[in-house]
Coordinates of C-alpha atoms and ligand atoms in Angstrom, one line a residue:
M1 CA 209.9 41.6 129.8
K2 CA 207.2 44.4 129.7
K3 CA 206.7 45.2 126.6
I4 CA 205.6 49.2 125.5
F5 CA 205.2 50.9 122.4
I6 CA 206.3 54.4 122.3
T7 CA 205.4 56.5 119.3
G8 CA 207.9 59.8 118.1
G9 CA 211.1 58.2 120.2
A10 CA 213.8 59.6 118.6
G11 CA 212.1 63.0 119.2
F12 CA 213.1 65.0 121.7
I13 CA 210.5 64.3 124.6
G14 CA 210.4 60.6 123.2
S15 CA 213.5 59.7 123.5
A16 CA 214.3 61.6 126.7
F17 CA 211.1 59.1 128.3
I18 CA 213.2 56.0 126.7
H19 CA 216.5 57.1 128.1
Q20 CA 214.9 57.4 132.1
I21 CA 212.7 54.4 131.5
L22 CA 215.3 51.6 130.6
E23 CA 217.5 53.5 132.8
E24 CA 215.5 53.4 136.2
S25 CA 213.5 49.5 135.3
S26 CA 215.0 46.1 134.5
D27 CA 211.7 44.8 133.4
I28 CA 211.0 47.0 130.5
E29 CA 211.3 46.7 126.9
V30 CA 210.8 49.5 124.6
I31 CA 209.7 49.5 120.8
N32 CA 210.6 52.4 119.3
F33 CA 208.3 53.4 116.4
D34 CA 209.2 56.8 115.1
A35 CA 209.4 57.9 111.1
L36 CA 212.3 60.3 111.4
T37 CA 210.7 62.8 110.1
Y38 CA 213.7 65.8 110.2
A39 CA 212.4 66.5 113.6
G40 CA 213.8 62.9 114.4
N41 CA 217.3 61.8 115.1
P42 CA 218.7 58.4 115.3
E43 CA 221.4 59.9 117.3
N44 CA 219.1 60.5 120.6
L45 CA 218.8 57.3 121.0
K46 CA 222.8 56.8 121.7
G47 CA 223.6 55.3 125.0
L48 CA 220.2 53.5 125.0
D49 CA 220.7 49.3 126.2
E50 CA 220.7 48.2 122.9
T51 CA 219.1 44.7 124.6
R52 CA 215.6 46.6 125.7
H53 CA 215.4 49.0 122.7
K54 CA 213.8 47.8 119.6
F55 CA 213.5 50.9 117.1
V56 CA 211.2 50.4 114.5
K57 CA 211.5 53.0 111.8
G58 CA 207.5 53.9 110.2
D59 CA 205.4 55.9 110.0
I60 CA 202.2 56.2 112.9
C61 CA 199.9 56.8 109.4
D62 CA 200.1 53.1 108.0
K63 CA 198.4 51.2 109.3
D64 CA 200.4 47.8 108.7
A65 CA 203.5 49.4 109.5
V66 CA 202.1 49.6 112.6
L67 CA 200.1 46.5 112.7
N68 CA 203.4 44.2 112.5
A69 CA 205.8 46.6 115.1
L70 CA 202.9 46.6 117.9
P71 CA 203.0 43.3 119.8
A72 CA 199.9 41.6 121.5
D73 CA 201.1 41.5 125.1
A74 CA 202.4 45.3 125.4
E75 CA 201.6 47.0 128.4
A76 CA 200.5 49.9 126.9
V77 CA 201.0 52.7 124.1
F78 CA 203.1 56.1 124.8
N79 CA 201.5 58.4 121.5
F80 CA 204.5 61.1 121.8
A81 CA 204.3 61.3 117.7
A82 CA 203.2 64.6 116.4
E83 CA 204.2 67.7 114.3
S84 CA 205.5 69.6 116.7
H85 CA 206.2 72.9 115.9
V86 CA 203.5 75.5 115.8
D87 CA 205.0 78.2 113.6
R88 CA 204.9 74.6 110.5
S89 CA 201.7 74.3 111.1
I90 CA 200.9 77.8 110.4
T91 CA 202.8 77.7 107.3
S92 CA 201.2 74.3 106.6
A93 CA 198.8 72.4 108.1
S94 CA 198.2 69.2 106.3
E95 CA 201.1 67.3 107.6
F96 CA 199.7 68.3 111.5
V97 CA 195.9 67.4 110.8
T98 CA 197.5 63.4 108.9
T99 CA 200.5 62.8 111.6
N100 CA 198.2 64.2 114.8
V101 CA 195.0 63.2 114.1
L102 CA 194.9 60.5 111.4
G103 CA 197.9 58.8 113.1
T104 CA 196.2 58.8 115.9
Q105 CA 192.9 57.1 115.2
V106 CA 195.7 54.2 113.3
L107 CA 197.3 54.2 116.8
L108 CA 193.9 53.5 118.8
D109 CA 192.7 51.1 115.7
A110 CA 195.8 48.8 116.8
A111 CA 195.6 49.4 119.9
R112 CA 192.4 47.7 120.0
A113 CA 193.0 45.1 117.3
R114 CA 196.6 43.8 119.0
N115 CA 194.4 44.5 123.2
V116 CA 197.1 46.7 124.2
K117 CA 196.1 47.3 128.0
R118 CA 196.5 50.8 128.3
F119 CA 196.7 53.7 125.5
V120 CA 198.2 57.2 127.1
H121 CA 198.5 59.9 124.5
I122 CA 200.7 62.4 125.2
S123 CA 198.9 66.6 124.2
T124 CA 199.5 69.6 125.3
D125 CA 198.0 72.3 127.4
E126 CA 197.9 74.4 123.7
V127 CA 194.7 72.4 122.8
M128 CA 193.1 75.3 126.1
G129 CA 194.2 77.9 124.4
S130 CA 195.4 81.0 126.2
L131 CA 195.2 82.5 129.0
P132 CA 195.0 86.5 129.6
D133 CA 197.8 88.3 130.8
E134 CA 199.1 88.6 134.1
S135 CA 195.7 87.2 135.4
N136 CA 195.6 84.6 138.3
L137 CA 193.2 82.0 135.7
Y138 CA 195.2 78.9 135.3
F139 CA 194.5 75.9 132.7
T140 CA 192.7 73.2 134.7
E141 CA 191.5 69.6 133.4
L142 CA 188.2 70.7 132.6
S143 CA 189.0 74.2 130.9
P144 CA 187.3 73.9 127.8
L145 CA 189.1 72.9 124.5
K146 CA 190.0 76.2 122.5
P147 CA 192.8 75.7 120.3
N148 CA 194.1 78.8 118.4
S149 CA 197.3 77.6 116.1
P150 CA 196.4 74.7 113.5
Y151 CA 199.3 72.7 115.9
A152 CA 196.4 72.9 118.6
A153 CA 193.8 72.2 116.5
S154 CA 195.1 69.0 115.5
K155 CA 196.1 68.2 119.1
A156 CA 192.7 69.1 120.3
A157 CA 190.9 66.8 117.4
A158 CA 193.4 63.8 118.4
E159 CA 192.3 64.0 121.7
H160 CA 189.0 63.8 121.2
F161 CA 189.8 60.5 119.2
V162 CA 191.3 58.7 122.3
R163 CA 187.9 60.1 124.0
A164 CA 185.8 58.2 121.8
A165 CA 187.6 55.3 121.5
R166 CA 187.7 54.7 125.3
E167 CA 183.6 55.7 125.0
T168 CA 183.0 54.2 122.3
F169 CA 184.9 50.9 122.7
G170 CA 186.0 50.6 126.1
L171 CA 189.9 51.3 125.3
D172 CA 191.6 52.1 128.5
T173 CA 193.2 55.6 127.9
V174 CA 194.9 58.3 129.7
I175 CA 195.6 61.8 128.2
T176 CA 198.7 64.1 129.5
R177 CA 198.5 67.6 129.0
C178 CA 202.2 69.4 129.6
G179 CA 203.5 72.8 129.3
N180 CA 206.3 73.9 127.4
N181 CA 209.6 71.6 127.9
Y182 CA 213.1 72.4 127.8
G183 CA 216.5 70.2 127.9
P184 CA 218.8 68.0 126.2
R185 CA 217.7 67.2 122.5
Q186 CA 215.4 70.0 122.2
F187 CA 215.2 70.6 117.5
P188 CA 216.6 74.4 117.9
E189 CA 213.5 75.0 116.0
K190 CA 211.8 75.8 119.3
L191 CA 212.3 79.3 121.6
I192 CA 215.1 77.9 124.3
P193 CA 217.8 75.4 121.7
L194 CA 217.4 78.5 119.0
M195 CA 218.3 81.0 121.1
I196 CA 221.2 78.8 122.7
A197 CA 222.2 78.2 119.4
N198 CA 222.2 81.3 117.9
A199 CA 223.7 83.5 120.8
M200 CA 226.5 80.5 121.2
N201 CA 227.1 81.6 117.0
D202 CA 226.6 85.2 118.4
E203 CA 224.1 85.3 116.2
A204 CA 220.6 87.4 116.4
L205 CA 218.3 86.3 118.9
P206 CA 214.8 86.9 116.8
V207 CA 211.9 87.3 119.6
Y208 CA 208.0 87.6 118.1
G209 CA 206.4 90.9 119.0
D210 CA 207.0 92.6 122.2
G211 CA 208.5 89.3 124.2
R212 CA 206.0 89.4 126.7
N213 CA 204.1 86.1 126.3
V214 CA 203.9 83.9 128.8
R215 CA 204.9 80.3 129.0
D216 CA 204.9 77.4 131.5
W217 CA 208.2 75.7 131.0
I218 CA 209.3 72.1 132.6
Y219 CA 212.4 70.0 132.4
V220 CA 212.2 67.3 130.2
E221 CA 212.8 64.9 132.6
D222 CA 210.0 65.7 135.0
H223 CA 206.9 65.4 132.0
A224 CA 208.8 62.1 131.7
R225 CA 208.4 61.0 135.1
A226 CA 204.7 62.1 134.9
I227 CA 204.2 60.6 132.1
W228 CA 205.3 57.1 133.4
L229 CA 203.6 57.2 136.6
A230 CA 199.9 58.7 134.3
F231 CA 200.4 55.3 132.9
E232 CA 201.2 53.1 136.4
R233 CA 198.3 55.2 138.7
G234 CA 196.1 57.7 136.2
K235 CA 192.5 56.5 136.1
S236 CA 191.6 55.6 133.2
G237 CA 189.9 57.6 131.1
E238 CA 191.0 61.0 132.9
V239 CA 193.0 63.7 131.8
Y240 CA 196.2 64.9 133.8
N241 CA 197.6 68.7 133.2
I242 CA 201.4 68.2 133.8
G243 CA 202.9 71.7 135.0
A244 CA 205.6 73.3 137.6
R245 CA 204.5 76.3 138.1
N246 CA 207.0 78.3 136.3
E247 CA 206.3 81.0 134.2
Q248 CA 208.5 83.2 132.7
F249 CA 208.2 86.0 129.8
N250 CA 210.0 85.3 126.5
I251 CA 212.3 88.0 127.4
D252 CA 213.4 87.4 130.4
V253 CA 214.3 83.3 129.6
V254 CA 216.0 85.0 126.1
K255 CA 218.1 87.2 129.0
A256 CA 218.7 84.3 130.9
I257 CA 220.5 82.8 128.1
L258 CA 222.3 85.5 127.4
D259 CA 223.3 86.1 130.9
L260 CA 224.5 82.2 131.3
L261 CA 226.6 82.1 127.8
G262 CA 228.5 85.8 129.2
K263 CA 226.5 87.1 125.6
P264 CA 225.4 90.8 125.1
H265 CA 221.8 91.3 125.4
S266 CA 222.2 93.3 122.4
L267 CA 221.6 90.2 120.8
I268 CA 218.2 90.0 121.4
K269 CA 216.2 91.3 117.3
F270 CA 212.2 92.1 117.8
V271 CA 210.7 90.8 115.3
A272 CA 207.2 90.7 113.8
D273 CA 204.7 88.3 115.6
R274 CA 203.6 85.4 115.0
L275 CA 200.4 85.0 114.0
G276 CA 197.7 84.2 116.5
H277 CA 200.5 84.6 119.0
D278 CA 198.9 83.0 122.2
R279 CA 199.3 85.0 125.3
R280 CA 199.9 83.2 128.4
Y281 CA 199.9 79.9 129.1
A282 CA 199.7 78.9 133.0
I283 CA 198.5 75.3 134.6
E284 CA 196.8 74.3 137.5
A285 CA 198.7 71.2 137.9
E286 CA 197.2 69.9 141.1
K287 CA 196.0 66.7 140.2
S288 CA 198.5 65.2 138.9
E289 CA 200.3 65.6 142.4
T290 CA 198.1 64.3 144.4
E291 CA 196.5 61.2 142.2
L292 CA 199.4 60.6 140.3
G293 CA 201.8 62.1 143.4
W294 CA 204.3 63.1 140.6
K295 CA 206.1 66.5 141.9
P296 CA 208.6 67.9 139.4
Q297 CA 212.1 68.4 140.2
T298 CA 213.8 70.1 138.5
D299 CA 213.7 74.2 139.2
W300 CA 214.1 76.6 136.5
E301 CA 217.7 77.6 137.1
D302 CA 219.3 74.5 137.2
G303 CA 217.5 72.9 134.7
L304 CA 218.6 76.0 132.5
R305 CA 221.5 76.0 133.4
K306 CA 222.1 72.0 132.5
T307 CA 220.3 72.7 129.0
I308 CA 222.9 74.8 128.2
R309 CA 225.8 73.0 129.2
W310 CA 224.3 70.1 127.1
Y311 CA 224.5 72.1 123.9
Q312 CA 227.8 73.4 124.6
E313 CA 229.1 69.8 125.3
N314 CA 226.7 68.5 122.0
Q315 CA 227.8 71.6 119.1
D316 CA 228.3 68.4 117.1
W317 CA 224.6 67.6 117.1
V318 CA 223.9 71.3 116.9
E319 CA 225.7 72.0 113.5
R320 CA 224.7 69.0 112.1
I321 CA 221.3 70.2 111.8
R322 CA 221.8 73.7 111.5
N323 CA 224.3 72.7 107.9
G324 CA 221.8 70.2 106.8
A325 CA 217.7 71.5 105.7
Y326 CA 217.5 73.7 108.8
R327 CA 219.5 76.5 107.1
D328 CA 216.5 76.8 104.3
Y329 CA 214.0 76.8 107.1
Y330 CA 215.7 79.5 108.9
K331 CA 215.9 81.4 105.8
K332 CA 212.2 81.4 105.1
M333 CA 211.1 81.3 108.6
Y334 CA 213.4 84.8 109.8
G335 CA 214.4 86.4 106.3
A336 CA 218.2 85.8 107.8
S337 CA 220.8 83.5 106.8
L338 CA 222.5 81.4 109.2
K339 CA 226.9 81.8 109.4
Ligands
NAD1 P1 209.5 66.5 118.2 O1 209.1 67.2 117.4 O2 210.8 67.0 118.7 O3 209.6 64.9 117.9 C1 208.5 64.4 117.7 C2 208.8 62.8 117.0 O4 207.5 62.3 116.7 C3 210.1 62.5 116.0 O5 211.4 61.6 116.4 C4 209.5 62.4 114.7 O6 210.4 62.2 113.5 C5 208.4 61.4 115.0 N1 206.7 61.5 113.9 C6 206.5 62.3 112.9 N2 205.1 62.3 112.2 C7 205.2 60.7 112.9 C8 205.0 59.9 112.0 N3 203.8 60.3 111.1 N4 205.2 58.6 112.2 C9 205.9 58.2 113.2 N5 206.7 59.0 113.8 C10 206.0 60.2 113.4 O7 208.8 66.4 119.5 P2 208.5 66.7 121.0 O8 208.7 67.9 121.1 O9 209.3 65.3 121.4 O10 206.9 66.2 121.8 C11 206.7 65.2 121.5 C12 205.4 65.2 121.6 O11 205.0 65.9 123.2 C13 203.9 65.8 120.4 O12 203.1 65.2 121.1 C14 204.0 66.5 121.5 O13 202.5 67.4 120.9 C15 203.7 66.7 122.8 N6 204.0 67.9 123.7 C16 205.2 68.8 123.4 C17 205.6 69.7 124.7 C18 206.9 70.5 123.8 O14 207.2 71.6 124.8 N7 207.9 70.0 123.3 C19 204.8 69.9 125.4 C20 203.6 68.8 125.6 C21 203.2 68.2 124.8
DAU2 O1 202.7 74.6 125.6 C1 202.8 73.0 124.7 C2 203.2 73.7 123.2 O2 204.8 74.2 123.7 C3 203.7 72.3 122.5 O3 202.7 71.5 122.6 C4 204.5 72.8 121.6 O4 205.4 71.0 120.9 C5 205.6 73.3 122.0 O5 206.5 73.6 120.3 C6 205.1 74.4 122.4 O6 205.1 75.7 121.6 P1 205.1 77.2 121.7 O7 204.5 77.7 120.7 O8 204.7 77.2 123.4 O9 206.7 77.0 121.7 P2 207.9 77.7 120.6 O10 209.3 77.2 121.4 O11 207.4 77.9 119.3 O12 208.1 79.3 121.3 C7 208.0 79.2 122.7 C8 207.3 80.5 123.1 O13 208.7 82.0 122.3 C9 206.4 81.7 121.6 O14 205.2 82.5 123.0 C10 206.7 81.9 120.6 C11 208.3 82.5 121.2 N1 208.9 82.8 120.0 C12 209.3 81.3 119.7 C13 210.9 81.3 118.5 C14 210.6 80.1 117.7 C15 210.3 83.7 119.6 O15 209.8 84.7 120.4 N2 210.7 83.5 119.0 C16 211.4 82.5 118.5 O16 212.2 82.8 117.5

């Protein structure tokens, strides 16, 4: 059995990655190290082959806990763990610095101490800032790092520490930078699951600003596949952008969700804009396509349909979140109470 150490595996993308890896291979054993913050959910791990999945509750900033859990013969560390929501980073940035920067450094040190063969760091296109409206400019791996939100700044800082671990100590590292993911099990603070959950409950759908910010959407399983290929085929020290060439205006995403659910557009409510709101993300993924032999497999319409179906079939999952601490978060964030 090959051992891989995954941080943040109870979250949205980490859990999708683990489901995919364990389904598609028989010689991989996963150690899933996750602090179970508000975004981590043990329910996301239901159905995994428990003989090859070991869950360890722990914080990536806790050096001893990481060293205890990380086996010396690990093939790789996949670092998904992060504070991941831009709006929360605007309200309070320090948790983002702690987990995303310090936590990454703790993992890098531990990976060296345990002779881990490769460190795969899951970063984001947001480190490259914002592109102008409807231009023909795209993020490439050579785009300068120009983070605009505290979240993006913490992810950019983490990337620098990953690079430094390779340049200084020779740790084998690969960084992936993906755009906006959507799919099953995404916490409903993010655009798509928030809009699906509100629409299903006939609640207002809060669209920031003019709704014409652009995001480049990718189905989570396509992202997970690209990360695995970056591990298997990526060159040490390289960065790989991951994107499905699927730019959408926010307002069009929200209307598409309402249409698929058969709900009226009158549920849309334009609200105050996000501070420092990045206008447009658009990824040139040619390097991943050619060097990793990766291509996205799920188109936007199918992916959105599958995602909506998952939320319809898993209303208990959504309601358990909406009935917990999320209610207070929503009230503070949107100034409105959920039904
Ligand atoms: P998420 O918020 O759904 O999950 C984060 C997970 O990390 C949770 O399970 C949480 O419990 C865990 N975690 C948080 N702090 C921790 C700590 N200190 N120690 C251990 N575990 C901790 O996030 P996600 O959307 O699945 O994103 C995963 C990664 O992918 C992040 O690094 C994020 O920056 C990156 N990313 C996300 C997207 C996206 O669209 N969601 C796009 C590109 C990159
Ligand atoms: O691009 C990758 C990034 O995508 C990841 O690194 C982040 O972890 C992930 O959260 C995501 O960041 P965004 O800020 O783009 O995602 P979010 O879902 O929060 O918002 C998407 C767009 O929708 C953005 O333009 C803001 C807007 N929005 C969001 C919310 C939550 C609204 O209009 N209303 C809302 O209520």
